[in-house]
Short mmCIF file of C-alpha atoms in Angstrom, two decimals:
data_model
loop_
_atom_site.label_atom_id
_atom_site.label_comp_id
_atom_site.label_asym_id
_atom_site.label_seq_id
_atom_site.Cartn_x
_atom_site.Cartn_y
_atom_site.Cartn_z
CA UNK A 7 23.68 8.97 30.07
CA UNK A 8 22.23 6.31 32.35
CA UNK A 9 24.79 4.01 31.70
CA UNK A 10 23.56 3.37 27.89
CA UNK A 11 25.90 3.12 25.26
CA UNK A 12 25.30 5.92 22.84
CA UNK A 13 26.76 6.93 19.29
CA UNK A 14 27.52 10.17 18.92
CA UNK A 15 28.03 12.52 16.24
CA UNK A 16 28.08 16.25 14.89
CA UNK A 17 24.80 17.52 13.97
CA UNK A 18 22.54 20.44 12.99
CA UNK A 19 19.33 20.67 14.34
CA UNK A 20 16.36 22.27 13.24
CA UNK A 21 12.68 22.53 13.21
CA UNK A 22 9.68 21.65 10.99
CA UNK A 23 5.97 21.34 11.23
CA UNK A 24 4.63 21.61 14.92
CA UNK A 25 7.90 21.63 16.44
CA UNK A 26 9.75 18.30 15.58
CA UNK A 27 13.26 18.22 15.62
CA UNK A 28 15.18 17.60 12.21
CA UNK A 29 18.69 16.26 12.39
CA UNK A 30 20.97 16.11 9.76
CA UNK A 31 24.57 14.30 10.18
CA UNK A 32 27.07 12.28 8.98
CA UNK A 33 27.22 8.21 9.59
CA UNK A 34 30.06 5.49 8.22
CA UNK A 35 27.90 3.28 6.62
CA UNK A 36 28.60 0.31 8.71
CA UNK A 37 26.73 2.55 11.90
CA UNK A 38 23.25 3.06 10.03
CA UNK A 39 22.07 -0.71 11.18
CA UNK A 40 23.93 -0.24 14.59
CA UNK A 41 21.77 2.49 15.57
CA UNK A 42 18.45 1.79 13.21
CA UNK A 43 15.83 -0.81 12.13
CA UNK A 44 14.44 -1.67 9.24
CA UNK A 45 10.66 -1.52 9.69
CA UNK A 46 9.49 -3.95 7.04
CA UNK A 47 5.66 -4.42 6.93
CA UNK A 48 3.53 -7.00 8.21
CA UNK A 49 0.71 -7.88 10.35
CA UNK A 50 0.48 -8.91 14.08
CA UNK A 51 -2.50 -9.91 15.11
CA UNK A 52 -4.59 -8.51 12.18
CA UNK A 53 -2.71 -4.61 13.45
CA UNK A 54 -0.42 -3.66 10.61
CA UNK A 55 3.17 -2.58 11.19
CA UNK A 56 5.91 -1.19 9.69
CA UNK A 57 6.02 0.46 6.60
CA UNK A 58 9.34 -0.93 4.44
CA UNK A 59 8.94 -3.16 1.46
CA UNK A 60 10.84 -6.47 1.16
CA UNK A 61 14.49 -6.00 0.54
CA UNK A 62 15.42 -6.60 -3.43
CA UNK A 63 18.34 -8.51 -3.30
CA UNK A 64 19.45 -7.87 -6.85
CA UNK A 65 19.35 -4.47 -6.31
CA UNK A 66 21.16 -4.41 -3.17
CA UNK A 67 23.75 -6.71 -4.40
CA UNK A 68 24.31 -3.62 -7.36
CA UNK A 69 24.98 -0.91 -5.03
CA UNK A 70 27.21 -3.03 -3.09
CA UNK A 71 29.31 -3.89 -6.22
CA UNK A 72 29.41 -0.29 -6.85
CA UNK A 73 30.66 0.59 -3.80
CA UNK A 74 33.06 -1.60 -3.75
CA UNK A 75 34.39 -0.86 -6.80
CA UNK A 76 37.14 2.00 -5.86
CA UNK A 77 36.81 5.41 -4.22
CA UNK A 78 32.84 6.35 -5.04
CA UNK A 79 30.92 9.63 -4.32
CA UNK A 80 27.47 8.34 -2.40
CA UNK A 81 25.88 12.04 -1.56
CA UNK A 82 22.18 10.17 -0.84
CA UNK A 83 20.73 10.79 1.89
CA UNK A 84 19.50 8.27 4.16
CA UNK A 85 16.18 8.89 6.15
CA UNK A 86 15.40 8.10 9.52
CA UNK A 87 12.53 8.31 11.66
CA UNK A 88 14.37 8.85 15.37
CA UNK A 89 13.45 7.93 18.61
CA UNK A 90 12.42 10.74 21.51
CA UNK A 91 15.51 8.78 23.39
CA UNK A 92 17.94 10.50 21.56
CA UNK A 93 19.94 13.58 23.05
CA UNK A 94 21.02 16.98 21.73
CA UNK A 95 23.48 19.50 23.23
CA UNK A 96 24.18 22.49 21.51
CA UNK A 97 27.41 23.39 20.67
CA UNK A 98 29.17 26.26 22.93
CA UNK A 99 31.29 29.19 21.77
CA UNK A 100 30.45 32.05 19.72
CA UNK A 101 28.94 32.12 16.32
CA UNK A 102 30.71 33.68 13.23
CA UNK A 103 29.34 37.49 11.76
CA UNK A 104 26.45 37.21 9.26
CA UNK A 105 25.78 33.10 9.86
CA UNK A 106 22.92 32.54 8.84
CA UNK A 107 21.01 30.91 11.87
CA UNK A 108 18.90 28.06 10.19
CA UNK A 109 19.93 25.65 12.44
CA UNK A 110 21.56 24.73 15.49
CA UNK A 111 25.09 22.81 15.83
CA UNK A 112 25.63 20.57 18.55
CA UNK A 113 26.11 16.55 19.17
CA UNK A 114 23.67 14.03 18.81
CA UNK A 115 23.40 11.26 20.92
CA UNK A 116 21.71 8.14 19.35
CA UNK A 117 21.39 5.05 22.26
CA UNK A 118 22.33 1.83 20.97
CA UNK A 119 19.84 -1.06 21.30
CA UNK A 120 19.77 -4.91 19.88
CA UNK A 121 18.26 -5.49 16.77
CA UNK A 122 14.55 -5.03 16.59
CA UNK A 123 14.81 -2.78 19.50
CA UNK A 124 16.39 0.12 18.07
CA UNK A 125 15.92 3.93 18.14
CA UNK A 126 15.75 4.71 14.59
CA UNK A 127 13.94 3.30 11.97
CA UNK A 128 15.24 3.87 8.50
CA UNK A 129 12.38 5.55 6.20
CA UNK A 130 13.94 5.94 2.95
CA UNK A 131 17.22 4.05 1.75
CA UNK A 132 16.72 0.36 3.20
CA UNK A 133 18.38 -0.77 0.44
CA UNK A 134 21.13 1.90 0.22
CA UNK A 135 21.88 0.87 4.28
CA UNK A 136 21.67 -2.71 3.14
CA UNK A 137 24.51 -2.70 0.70
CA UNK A 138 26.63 -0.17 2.95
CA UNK A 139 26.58 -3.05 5.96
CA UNK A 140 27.73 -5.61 3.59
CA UNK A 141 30.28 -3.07 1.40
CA UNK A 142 33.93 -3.83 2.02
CA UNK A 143 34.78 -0.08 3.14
CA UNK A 144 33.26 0.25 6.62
CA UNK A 145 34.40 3.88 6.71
CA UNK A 146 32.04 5.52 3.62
CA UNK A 147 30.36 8.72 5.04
CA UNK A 148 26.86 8.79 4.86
CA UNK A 149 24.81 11.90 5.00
CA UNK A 150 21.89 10.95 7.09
CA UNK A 151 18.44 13.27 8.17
CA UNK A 152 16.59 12.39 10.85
CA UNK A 153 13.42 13.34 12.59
CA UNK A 154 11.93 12.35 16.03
CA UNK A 155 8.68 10.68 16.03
CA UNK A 156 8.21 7.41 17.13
CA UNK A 157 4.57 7.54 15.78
CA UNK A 158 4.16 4.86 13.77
CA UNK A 159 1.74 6.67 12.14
CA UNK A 160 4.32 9.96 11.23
CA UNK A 161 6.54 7.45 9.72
CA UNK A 162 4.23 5.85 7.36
CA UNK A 163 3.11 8.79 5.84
CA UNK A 164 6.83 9.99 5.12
CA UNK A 165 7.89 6.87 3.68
CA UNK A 166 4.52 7.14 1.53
CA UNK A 167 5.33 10.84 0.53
CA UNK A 168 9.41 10.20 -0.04
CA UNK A 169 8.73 7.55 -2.00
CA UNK A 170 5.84 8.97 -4.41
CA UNK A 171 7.76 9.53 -7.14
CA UNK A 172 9.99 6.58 -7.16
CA UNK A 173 8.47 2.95 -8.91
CA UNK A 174 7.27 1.74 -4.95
CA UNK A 175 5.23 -1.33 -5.65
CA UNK A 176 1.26 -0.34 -5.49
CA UNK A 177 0.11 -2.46 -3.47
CA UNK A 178 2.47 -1.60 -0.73
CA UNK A 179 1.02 2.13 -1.11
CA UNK A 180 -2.69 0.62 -0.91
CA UNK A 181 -2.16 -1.32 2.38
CA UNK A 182 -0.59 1.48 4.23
CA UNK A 183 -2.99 4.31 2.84
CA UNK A 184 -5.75 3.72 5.32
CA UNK A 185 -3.22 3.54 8.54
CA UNK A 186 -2.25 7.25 7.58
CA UNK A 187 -4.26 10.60 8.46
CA UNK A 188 -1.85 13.37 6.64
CA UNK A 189 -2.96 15.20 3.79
CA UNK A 190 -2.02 13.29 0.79
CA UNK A 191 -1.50 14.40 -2.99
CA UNK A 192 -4.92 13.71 -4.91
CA UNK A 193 -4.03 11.04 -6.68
CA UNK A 194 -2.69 8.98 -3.17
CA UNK A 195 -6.12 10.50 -1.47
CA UNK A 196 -8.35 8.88 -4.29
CA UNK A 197 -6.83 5.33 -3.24
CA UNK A 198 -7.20 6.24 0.85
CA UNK A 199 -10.98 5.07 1.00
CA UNK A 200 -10.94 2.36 -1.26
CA UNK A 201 -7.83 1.27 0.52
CA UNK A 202 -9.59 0.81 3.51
CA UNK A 203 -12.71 -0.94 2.37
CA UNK A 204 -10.23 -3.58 0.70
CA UNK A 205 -8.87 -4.10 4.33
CA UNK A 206 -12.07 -4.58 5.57
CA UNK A 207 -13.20 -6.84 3.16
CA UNK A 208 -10.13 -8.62 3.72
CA UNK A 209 -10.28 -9.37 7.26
CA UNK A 210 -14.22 -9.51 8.03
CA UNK A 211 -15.29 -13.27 8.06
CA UNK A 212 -18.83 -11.98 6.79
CA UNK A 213 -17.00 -10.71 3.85
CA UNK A 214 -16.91 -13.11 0.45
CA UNK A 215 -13.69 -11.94 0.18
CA UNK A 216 -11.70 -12.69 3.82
CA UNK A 217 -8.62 -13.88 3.14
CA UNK A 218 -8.53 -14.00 -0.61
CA UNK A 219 -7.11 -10.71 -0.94
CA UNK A 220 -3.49 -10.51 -1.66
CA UNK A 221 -1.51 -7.79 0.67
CA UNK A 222 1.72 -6.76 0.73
CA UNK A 223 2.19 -7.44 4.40
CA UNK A 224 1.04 -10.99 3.76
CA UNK A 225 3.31 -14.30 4.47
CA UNK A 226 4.91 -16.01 1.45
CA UNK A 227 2.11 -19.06 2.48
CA UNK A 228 -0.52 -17.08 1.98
CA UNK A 229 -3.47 -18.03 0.08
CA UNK A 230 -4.77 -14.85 -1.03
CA UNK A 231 -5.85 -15.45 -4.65
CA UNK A 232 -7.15 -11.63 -6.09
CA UNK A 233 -5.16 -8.57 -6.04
CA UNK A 234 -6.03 -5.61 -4.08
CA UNK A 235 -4.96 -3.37 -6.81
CA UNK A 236 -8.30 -4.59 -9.22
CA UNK A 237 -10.33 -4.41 -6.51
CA UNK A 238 -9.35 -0.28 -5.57
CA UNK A 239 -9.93 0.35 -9.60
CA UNK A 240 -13.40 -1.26 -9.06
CA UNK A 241 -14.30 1.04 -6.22
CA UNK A 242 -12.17 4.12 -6.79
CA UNK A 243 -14.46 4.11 -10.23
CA UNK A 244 -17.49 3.65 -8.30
CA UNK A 245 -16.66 6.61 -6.14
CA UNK A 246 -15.86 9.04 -8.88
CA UNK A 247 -19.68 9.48 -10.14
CA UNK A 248 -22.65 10.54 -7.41
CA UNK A 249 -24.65 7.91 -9.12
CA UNK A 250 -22.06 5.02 -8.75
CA UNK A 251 -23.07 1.81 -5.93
CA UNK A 252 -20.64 3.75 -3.83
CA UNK A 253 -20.62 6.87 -4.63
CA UNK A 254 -24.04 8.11 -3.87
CA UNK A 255 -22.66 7.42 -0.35
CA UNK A 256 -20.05 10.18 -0.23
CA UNK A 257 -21.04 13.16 1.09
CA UNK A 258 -18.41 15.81 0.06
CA UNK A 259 -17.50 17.93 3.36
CA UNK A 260 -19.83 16.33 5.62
CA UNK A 261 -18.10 12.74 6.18
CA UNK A 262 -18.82 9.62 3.94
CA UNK A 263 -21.24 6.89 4.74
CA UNK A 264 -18.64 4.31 4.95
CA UNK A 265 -20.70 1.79 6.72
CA UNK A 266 -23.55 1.79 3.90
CA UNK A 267 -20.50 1.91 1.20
CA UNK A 268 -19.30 -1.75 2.50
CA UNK A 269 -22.58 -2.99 2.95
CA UNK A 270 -23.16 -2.33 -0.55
CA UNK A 271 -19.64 -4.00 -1.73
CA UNK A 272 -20.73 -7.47 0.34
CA UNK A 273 -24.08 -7.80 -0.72
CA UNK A 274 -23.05 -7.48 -3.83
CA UNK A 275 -19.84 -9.22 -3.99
CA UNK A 276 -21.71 -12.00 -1.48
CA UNK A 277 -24.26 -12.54 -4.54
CA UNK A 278 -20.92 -13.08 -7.15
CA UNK A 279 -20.11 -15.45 -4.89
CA UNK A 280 -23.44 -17.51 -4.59
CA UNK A 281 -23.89 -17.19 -8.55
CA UNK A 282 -20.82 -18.78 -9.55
CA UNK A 283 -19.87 -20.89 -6.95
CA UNK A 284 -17.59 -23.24 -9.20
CA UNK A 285 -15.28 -19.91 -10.12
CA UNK A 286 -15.28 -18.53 -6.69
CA UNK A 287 -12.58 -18.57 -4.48
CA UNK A 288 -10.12 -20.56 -7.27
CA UNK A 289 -6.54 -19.46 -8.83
CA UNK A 290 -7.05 -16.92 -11.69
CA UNK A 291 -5.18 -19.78 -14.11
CA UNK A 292 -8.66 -21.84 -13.28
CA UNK A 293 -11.40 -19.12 -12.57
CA UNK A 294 -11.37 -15.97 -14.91
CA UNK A 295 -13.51 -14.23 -12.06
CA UNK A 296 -10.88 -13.77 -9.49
CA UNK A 297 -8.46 -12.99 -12.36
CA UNK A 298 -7.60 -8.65 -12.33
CA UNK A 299 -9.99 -8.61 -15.81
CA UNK A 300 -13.03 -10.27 -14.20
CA UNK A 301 -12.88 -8.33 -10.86
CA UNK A 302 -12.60 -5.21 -12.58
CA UNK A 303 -15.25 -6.24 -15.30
CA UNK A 304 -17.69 -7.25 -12.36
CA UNK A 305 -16.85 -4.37 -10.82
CA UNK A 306 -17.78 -2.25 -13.44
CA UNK A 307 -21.39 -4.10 -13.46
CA UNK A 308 -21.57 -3.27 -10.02
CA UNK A 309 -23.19 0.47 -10.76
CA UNK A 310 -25.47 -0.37 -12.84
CA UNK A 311 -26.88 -3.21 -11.21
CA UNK A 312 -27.05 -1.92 -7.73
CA UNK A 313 -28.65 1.29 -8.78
CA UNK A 314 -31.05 -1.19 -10.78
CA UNK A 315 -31.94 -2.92 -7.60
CA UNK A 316 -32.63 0.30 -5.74
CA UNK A 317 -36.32 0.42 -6.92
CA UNK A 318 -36.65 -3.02 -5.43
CA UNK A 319 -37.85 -4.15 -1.88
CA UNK A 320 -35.42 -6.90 -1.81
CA UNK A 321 -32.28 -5.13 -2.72
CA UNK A 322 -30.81 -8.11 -1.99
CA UNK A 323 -32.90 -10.43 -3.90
CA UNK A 324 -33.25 -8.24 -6.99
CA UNK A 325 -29.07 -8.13 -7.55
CA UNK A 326 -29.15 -11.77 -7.47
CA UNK A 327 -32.04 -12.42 -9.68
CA UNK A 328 -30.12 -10.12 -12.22
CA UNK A 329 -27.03 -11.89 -11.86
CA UNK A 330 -28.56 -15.65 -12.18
CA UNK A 331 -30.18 -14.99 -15.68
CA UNK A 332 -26.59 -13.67 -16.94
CA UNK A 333 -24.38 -16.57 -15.49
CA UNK A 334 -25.30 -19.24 -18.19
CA UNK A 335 -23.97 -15.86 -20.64
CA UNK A 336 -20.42 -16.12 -18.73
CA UNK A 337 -17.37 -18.47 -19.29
CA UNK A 338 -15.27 -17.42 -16.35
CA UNK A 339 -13.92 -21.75 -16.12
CA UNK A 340 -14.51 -23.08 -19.35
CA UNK A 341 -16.01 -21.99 -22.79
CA UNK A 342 -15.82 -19.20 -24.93
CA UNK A 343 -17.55 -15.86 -24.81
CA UNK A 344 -20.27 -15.58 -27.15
CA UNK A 345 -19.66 -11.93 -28.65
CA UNK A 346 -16.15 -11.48 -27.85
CA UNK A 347 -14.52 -14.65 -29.55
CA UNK A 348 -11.72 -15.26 -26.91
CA UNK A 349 -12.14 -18.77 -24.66
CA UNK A 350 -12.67 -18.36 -21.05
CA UNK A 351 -8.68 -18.43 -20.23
CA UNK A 352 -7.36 -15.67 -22.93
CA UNK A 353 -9.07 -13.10 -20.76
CA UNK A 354 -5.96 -10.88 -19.83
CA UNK A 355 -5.12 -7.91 -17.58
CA UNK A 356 -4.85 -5.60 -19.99
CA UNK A 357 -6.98 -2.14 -20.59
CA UNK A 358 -8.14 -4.03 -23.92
CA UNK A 359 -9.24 -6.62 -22.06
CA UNK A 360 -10.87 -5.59 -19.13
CA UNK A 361 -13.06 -2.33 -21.62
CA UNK A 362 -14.21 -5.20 -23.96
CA UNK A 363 -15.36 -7.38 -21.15
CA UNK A 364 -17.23 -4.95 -19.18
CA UNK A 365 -18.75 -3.86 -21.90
CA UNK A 366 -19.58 -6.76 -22.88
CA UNK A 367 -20.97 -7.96 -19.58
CA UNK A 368 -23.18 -4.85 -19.17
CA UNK A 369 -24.35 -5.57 -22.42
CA UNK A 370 -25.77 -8.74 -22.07
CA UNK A 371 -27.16 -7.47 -18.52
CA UNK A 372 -28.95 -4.69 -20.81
CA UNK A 373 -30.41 -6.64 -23.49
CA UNK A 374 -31.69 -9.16 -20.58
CA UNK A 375 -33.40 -6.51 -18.59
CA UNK A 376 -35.26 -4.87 -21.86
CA UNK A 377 -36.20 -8.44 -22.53
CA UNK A 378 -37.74 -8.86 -18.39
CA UNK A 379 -39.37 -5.51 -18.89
#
């Protein structure tokens, strides 16, 4: 064994998919962080990694308290995503009449690294493994599956696919949607695109938008004032209908124009930016704008005005000439809005909200283009 140290236990193997191995076992709880990290997400370099959310203390502090609480039945599986490293040997001897040969028995051999270096990363049940390491009983047997792939990329989309059904904050989904390439449910595959666009909006300094879009992976220090969530609506909206700013871009079965989609977002974004300088870039307590209601309500705008500007030869220039006769119209740090009766900072992110404003907004945009006519 190359002079490792290893933990071994009794396993069945089988197979799934294109041949990858599927373990499933018993650990004490106290072995799951001995033999497996916790691959919480963040970003190195601008590359994201991991795929965990941030430990819920709360929560984990419950199942420890119920754990420790007397003799407790804890049948929940714990997922891992196992390195290649590990070793199998099948048991010998011969197998009982009619068994029904689904998978193999043998022993597992996981190596045993230092923290951070560790040949299993736990996919599903961070919090379950997090309350079993502190849980007075050291000895509570943990049913465990496991499957080898040290793709980054494998483990992402089971952690996005196990957790599906369970309340996994949203914006964790968004910012690990584009780093995935499995088929995804259609709801999860609506979000992929727009997903990605966010990311690149986020990180592009040519973008109006770099670095004010808040991410899951980002540090508490961050200064990322708008949600990625309101800006996915915007677009995932805008995708839906061939004649949307973004939509007339996707080309069903023949790829999507991805390049012309984000041009389209920062030119148009850019000239939201250079029209209301004095709300961009603030805290949604002082700027409506970046608040969830005014993204989405701009976004909303965004079809009709692009589309609007498509007859022009100054895309460009046509978008912001619509958008400079409607600013004096909008209240986004001070005011009330004329039509609406609610000052500038009882705008709220609700459905309400966010109809009655775009409507509102592509209103006033109507009434001043039939008046320019």
């Amino acid at each position: 064994m190359n002079g490792r140290e290893y933990l071994k236990v009794r396993a069945v193997r089988a197979e799934q998919g294109s041949g990858t191995s599927i373990f499933a076992f018993f650990l004490y709880g106290a072995d799951i962080n001995r033999v497996a990290d916790i691959s919480r997400i963040r970003r190195d370099e601008q590359e994201l990694k991991g795929f965990q959310r941030r430990e819920i203390r709360d929560h984990v502090k419950e199942i420890a308290a119920f754990l420790d609480s007397g003799p407790v039945l804890f049948p929940n599986a714990i997922i891992l995503a196992l390195s290649p490293e590990v070793e199998f040997a099948s048991a010998r001897g011969r197998s009982p009449g009619n068994l029904c040969e689904v998978g193999d028995a043998g022993t597992l051999s996981i190596p045993i690294y230092p923290e951070g270096r560790r040949a299993a990363w736990i996919v599903d049940g961070q919090q379950r493994s997090l309350a079993l390491s502190a849980a007075k009983d050291r000895t509570i047997a943990v049913p465990v599956v496991g499957f080898v792939s040290d793709a980054l990329e494998t483990q992402r989309e089971q952690f996005i696919l196990v957790n599906k059904a369970r309340p996994l904050p949203t914006r964790l989904i968004n910012e690990l949607l584009p780093e995935v390439s499995v088929l995804l449910p259609r709801d999860l595959a609506a979000r992929q695109l727009p997903s990605a666009l966010c990311e690149a909006l986020n990180t592009d300094p040519n973008s109006p938008f770099c670095g004010l879009i808040k991410r899951e992976s980002d540090a508490k220090d961050r200064a990322g004032i708008v949600t990625d969530n309101a800006l996915i609506e915007t677009m995932k909206a805008s995708l839906k209908t061939p004649a949307g700013a973004l939509g007339q871009f996707k080309h069903n079965g023949d790829g999507n124009d991805t390049a012309a989609m984000y041009d389209a977002l920062v030119l148009y974004w850019s000239a939201v930016r250079d029209t209301f300088p004095e709300a961009w870039g603030k805290p949604p307590s002082e700027s409506r704008l970046m608040h969830s209601a005014g993204i989405r309500a701009m976004g909303a705008l965004m079809d009709t005005i692009m589309l609007r500007a498509d007859a022009s030869p100054d895309k460009a220039a046509a978008v912001r000439a619509m958008l400079a006769r409607m600013a004096p119209r909008c209240c986004w740090t001070g005011g009330t809005w004329e039509g609406l009766g609610l000052d500038w900072n009882e705008i709220q992110s609700t459905s309400q909200h966010i109809t009655k404003l775009s409507d509102h907004l592509m209103h006033i945009e109507r009434d001043l283009a039939r008046a320019a006519a």
